[in-house]
Coordinates of C-alpha atoms in Angstrom, one line a residue:
M1 CA 0.0 0.0 0.0
T2 CA 1.4 3.4 -1.0
L3 CA 1.6 6.4 1.3
H4 CA -1.2 8.1 -0.6
H5 CA -3.5 5.2 0.1
S6 CA -2.6 5.1 3.9
L7 CA -3.3 8.8 4.4
L8 CA -6.7 8.4 2.7
T9 CA -7.7 5.5 4.9
L10 CA -6.7 7.4 8.0
L11 CA -8.8 10.4 7.1
L12 CA -11.9 8.3 6.3
G13 CA -11.6 6.5 9.6
T14 CA -11.3 9.7 11.6
A15 CA -14.3 11.3 9.8
L16 CA -16.5 8.2 10.6
S17 CA -15.5 8.1 14.3
L18 CA -16.4 11.8 15.1
P19 CA -20.2 11.5 15.4
A20 CA -19.9 8.4 17.6
A21 CA -17.4 10.3 19.8
A22 CA -19.7 13.3 20.1
Q23 CA -22.6 11.1 21.1
V24 CA -20.7 9.2 23.7
G25 CA -18.6 12.0 25.1
G26 CA -21.2 14.8 25.8
P27 CA -24.9 15.8 25.6
S28 CA -26.5 16.9 22.5
A29 CA -27.8 20.5 22.0
S30 CA -31.4 19.4 22.6
D31 CA -30.3 17.6 25.9
S32 CA -28.6 20.8 27.1
E33 CA -31.6 22.9 26.4
L34 CA -33.9 20.5 28.3
A35 CA -31.6 20.5 31.3
D36 CA -31.5 24.3 31.3
S37 CA -35.3 24.5 31.2
D38 CA -35.6 22.1 34.1
I39 CA -33.2 24.1 36.2
T40 CA -35.1 27.3 35.3
R41 CA -38.4 25.8 36.3
A42 CA -37.0 24.6 39.6
L43 CA -35.6 28.0 40.5
D44 CA -38.9 29.7 39.6
S45 CA -40.8 27.2 41.7
H46 CA -38.5 27.8 44.7
Y47 CA -38.8 31.6 44.2
L48 CA -42.6 31.6 44.0
S49 CA -42.8 29.4 47.2
T50 CA -41.1 32.1 49.2
I51 CA -43.8 34.7 48.2
P52 CA -47.1 34.6 50.3
D53 CA -50.1 34.5 48.0
H54 CA -53.0 36.8 48.9
F55 CA -56.3 36.0 47.3
T56 CA -59.6 37.9 46.9
Y57 CA -62.8 36.3 45.8
S58 CA -65.4 37.4 43.3
L59 CA -69.0 37.9 44.3
R60 CA -69.8 34.3 43.5
E61 CA -66.9 32.7 45.3
G62 CA -66.3 32.0 49.0
W63 CA -69.8 31.5 50.2
F64 CA -70.5 28.9 52.9
V65 CA -73.2 27.6 55.3
E66 CA -72.8 26.2 58.8
A67 CA -74.9 24.1 61.2
G68 CA -74.0 22.9 64.7
L69 CA -74.8 22.6 68.4
D70 CA -73.8 24.9 71.3
M71 CA -73.8 25.5 75.0
T72 CA -74.4 28.9 76.5
L73 CA -73.6 30.1 80.1
Y74 CA -75.4 33.2 81.5
N75 CA -73.9 35.2 84.3
P76 CA -76.1 38.2 85.3
Y77 CA -74.3 41.1 87.0
S78 CA -73.4 40.4 90.7
F79 CA -74.4 36.7 90.5
D80 CA -71.9 34.0 91.6
F81 CA -70.4 32.4 88.6
G82 CA -69.6 29.4 90.6
Q83 CA -73.3 28.5 90.4
V84 CA -73.6 28.8 86.6
F85 CA -73.8 25.0 86.5
P86 CA -76.8 24.4 86.3
K87 CA -78.5 27.7 87.1
G88 CA -77.2 29.6 84.1
R89 CA -76.6 26.8 81.4
T90 CA -78.6 26.2 78.3
H91 CA -78.1 24.2 75.1
G92 CA -79.3 24.9 71.6
I93 CA -78.7 24.8 67.8
N94 CA -77.1 27.3 65.5
A95 CA -77.1 27.9 61.8
A96 CA -75.1 30.4 59.7
F97 CA -74.2 31.6 56.3
G98 CA -71.3 33.7 55.3
K99 CA -68.6 34.6 52.8
Q100 CA -64.8 34.6 52.7
F101 CA -63.4 37.8 51.2
S102 CA -59.8 36.5 51.3
R103 CA -57.9 33.8 53.1
E104 CA -57.5 36.3 56.1
I105 CA -61.0 37.7 56.6
G106 CA -64.6 36.7 56.2
L107 CA -68.1 37.7 57.3
R108 CA -70.7 35.4 59.0
F109 CA -74.4 35.9 59.9
R110 CA -75.5 33.4 62.6
M111 CA -78.8 32.5 64.3
N112 CA -78.5 30.7 67.7
W113 CA -81.7 29.3 69.2
E114 CA -81.2 28.4 72.9
N115 CA -83.3 26.5 75.3
G116 CA -86.0 25.8 72.7
L117 CA -85.9 22.0 72.3
P118 CA -87.1 19.7 75.1
L119 CA -84.2 17.4 74.3
F120 CA -81.9 20.1 75.8
R121 CA -84.1 20.9 78.9
N122 CA -82.2 22.0 82.0
R123 CA -84.5 21.7 85.0
G124 CA -82.0 23.5 87.2
L125 CA -82.1 26.7 85.0
A126 CA -82.9 29.7 87.2
W127 CA -81.0 32.6 85.6
V128 CA -83.0 33.0 82.4
G129 CA -86.6 34.2 83.0
P130 CA -89.4 34.1 83.5
I131 CA -89.2 32.3 86.8
D132 CA -92.2 30.5 88.3
P133 CA -92.9 32.1 91.7
E134 CA -93.9 28.8 93.3
S135 CA -91.4 26.3 91.9
H136 CA -88.6 28.9 91.4
E137 CA -87.9 27.2 88.1
S138 CA -87.5 28.8 84.7
T139 CA -90.4 28.6 82.3
N140 CA -88.3 30.0 79.5
M141 CA -88.3 26.8 77.4
D142 CA -92.1 26.5 77.6
K143 CA -92.5 30.0 76.1
G144 CA -90.0 29.8 73.2
G145 CA -86.5 29.9 74.7
A146 CA -84.0 32.5 73.7
M147 CA -82.5 33.6 70.4
F148 CA -79.3 35.4 69.3
L149 CA -78.9 37.0 65.9
Y150 CA -75.5 38.4 65.2
M151 CA -72.7 39.1 62.8
D152 CA -69.1 37.7 63.2
V153 CA -66.0 38.9 61.4
P154 CA -63.6 35.9 61.5
I155 CA -60.0 37.0 61.1
S156 CA -57.3 34.3 60.4
L157 CA -54.5 34.8 62.9
A158 CA -52.6 31.9 61.5
R159 CA -52.4 33.4 58.0
L160 CA -51.9 37.0 59.2
F161 CA -48.8 35.9 61.1
A162 CA -47.5 32.9 59.1
G163 CA -48.5 34.1 55.6
N164 CA -50.4 31.9 53.1
Q165 CA -50.0 28.2 53.9
P166 CA -52.2 26.4 51.3
D167 CA -51.3 23.0 52.7
W168 CA -52.5 23.8 56.2
D169 CA -55.8 22.1 57.0
W170 CA -56.3 24.0 60.3
D171 CA -56.8 27.6 61.1
V172 CA -57.0 29.8 64.2
L173 CA -59.4 32.7 64.2
L174 CA -60.1 35.9 66.1
I175 CA -63.9 36.6 66.2
P176 CA -65.4 40.1 66.9
R177 CA -69.2 39.8 67.3
A178 CA -72.1 42.2 67.4
G179 CA -75.9 41.7 67.2
L180 CA -79.1 41.2 69.3
G181 CA -80.1 38.8 72.0
G182 CA -83.7 38.0 72.5
N183 CA -85.6 36.5 75.4
L184 CA -88.5 35.1 73.4
A185 CA -90.4 34.2 76.5
Q186 CA -90.6 37.9 77.4
S187 CA -90.5 39.4 74.0
S188 CA -87.4 41.5 74.8
W189 CA -84.4 42.2 72.6
S190 CA -81.1 43.6 73.8
P191 CA -77.8 44.7 72.2
Y192 CA -75.2 41.9 72.3
V193 CA -71.5 42.5 71.7
G194 CA -68.5 40.3 72.3
M195 CA -65.1 38.8 71.3
G196 CA -63.8 35.3 71.0
C197 CA -61.6 32.8 69.3
G198 CA -62.2 29.9 66.9
F199 CA -60.7 26.9 65.2
T200 CA -61.4 25.2 61.9
Y201 CA -60.1 22.0 60.4
R202 CA -60.5 21.3 56.7
L203 CA -61.6 17.8 55.7
N204 CA -61.6 18.5 52.0
N205 CA -62.1 21.5 49.6
R206 CA -65.7 22.0 50.7
V207 CA -66.2 20.6 54.2
S208 CA -64.7 21.8 57.4
L209 CA -65.2 21.3 61.1
Y210 CA -65.5 24.5 63.3
S211 CA -65.6 25.4 67.0
D212 CA -65.5 28.8 68.6
L213 CA -65.7 30.2 72.1
T214 CA -66.8 33.8 72.8
Y215 CA -67.5 36.1 75.8
S216 CA -70.2 38.7 75.3
G217 CA -72.1 41.3 77.2
I218 CA -75.8 42.0 77.0
T219 CA -78.1 44.6 78.6
S220 CA -80.3 43.8 81.6
E221 CA -83.5 43.6 79.7
F222 CA -82.6 40.1 78.7
F223 CA -82.7 39.0 82.4
S224 CA -85.9 40.7 83.4
G225 CA -88.1 38.3 85.2
V226 CA -85.1 36.9 87.2
P227 CA -85.2 38.1 90.8
G228 CA -82.2 40.2 91.7
A229 CA -80.8 40.1 88.1
G230 CA -79.6 43.3 86.3
T231 CA -77.1 45.9 86.9
G232 CA -79.6 48.5 88.2
M233 CA -77.7 51.1 86.2
G234 CA -77.7 52.5 82.7
V235 CA -76.2 50.8 79.6
G236 CA -72.4 50.7 80.0
W237 CA -72.4 50.3 83.8
G238 CA -71.9 46.9 85.2
F239 CA -71.8 43.8 83.0
N240 CA -74.1 40.9 82.2
G241 CA -71.8 38.2 80.8
I242 CA -72.6 35.4 78.3
I243 CA -70.1 32.6 77.4
S244 CA -70.9 30.7 74.2
L245 CA -69.4 27.5 72.9
H246 CA -70.3 26.4 69.4
A247 CA -69.2 23.4 67.2
G248 CA -70.4 22.1 63.9
V249 CA -69.8 21.6 60.2
R250 CA -69.1 24.2 57.5
I251 CA -69.9 23.5 53.8
G252 CA -68.6 25.6 51.0
L253 CA -71.2 26.4 48.4
L254 CA -68.5 27.0 45.7
P255 CA -64.8 26.3 45.5
K256 CA -63.4 28.2 48.5
Y257 CA -59.9 28.9 47.4
S258 CA -59.5 29.8 43.8
R259 CA -56.1 30.5 42.4
S260 CA -57.5 32.6 39.6
R261 CA -57.2 35.9 41.4
R262 CA -54.3 37.4 43.2
N263 CA -53.7 40.8 44.7
K264 CA -50.6 42.4 43.4

């Protein structure tokens, strides 16, 4: 074989081996672009996870209904709270509807019917009138019981302090309250104002469990008919206290947390 033939053979072998070497020795251009896009996506995801999302809802979003049971303790001014069981205890049912305006704040309208169902009768009740003068027992249940109509403004303390946590199933709430309390047995209605705390636990996107505990004040008309009850002074002097404990189920009427809207 001549020198000319040897050089030609060497050149052809080198040319044929280059594509295989490129394929084995390093990634192709398309592989490099794919890897770069994966890295970019990962960095973007990490960056977005550090920014708390704040959502608002349209008029049709965030509506819910609630239903549950409750216990209420009444403590007229100057009465010994140590006797509230059983003299100032009633049980009842509650129902509500409301709307979440954002993850942090909502509005709820609730009706609470107390001491109206014979199933919940407390024969030791003596601090919610009227009181029978002979037996000294309350006849409040026999004449309709009591009812509270009020508005709550649940504020999410968990999300105010910890930011948006979409994976959290629980929430802690601060609950300002204002409305009316009525003694149906005596056809009297009184201003009713208080503050409390609440907890929710989400079972799925639409169903949650709730509980709340509030302490409220009410004017003395509510306790008329109870001997010795009332502050004996004008509104704002003395205090008739009511402690309410509620628990039940909340059902969202539409998807509660939509990711379609964000405050910027």
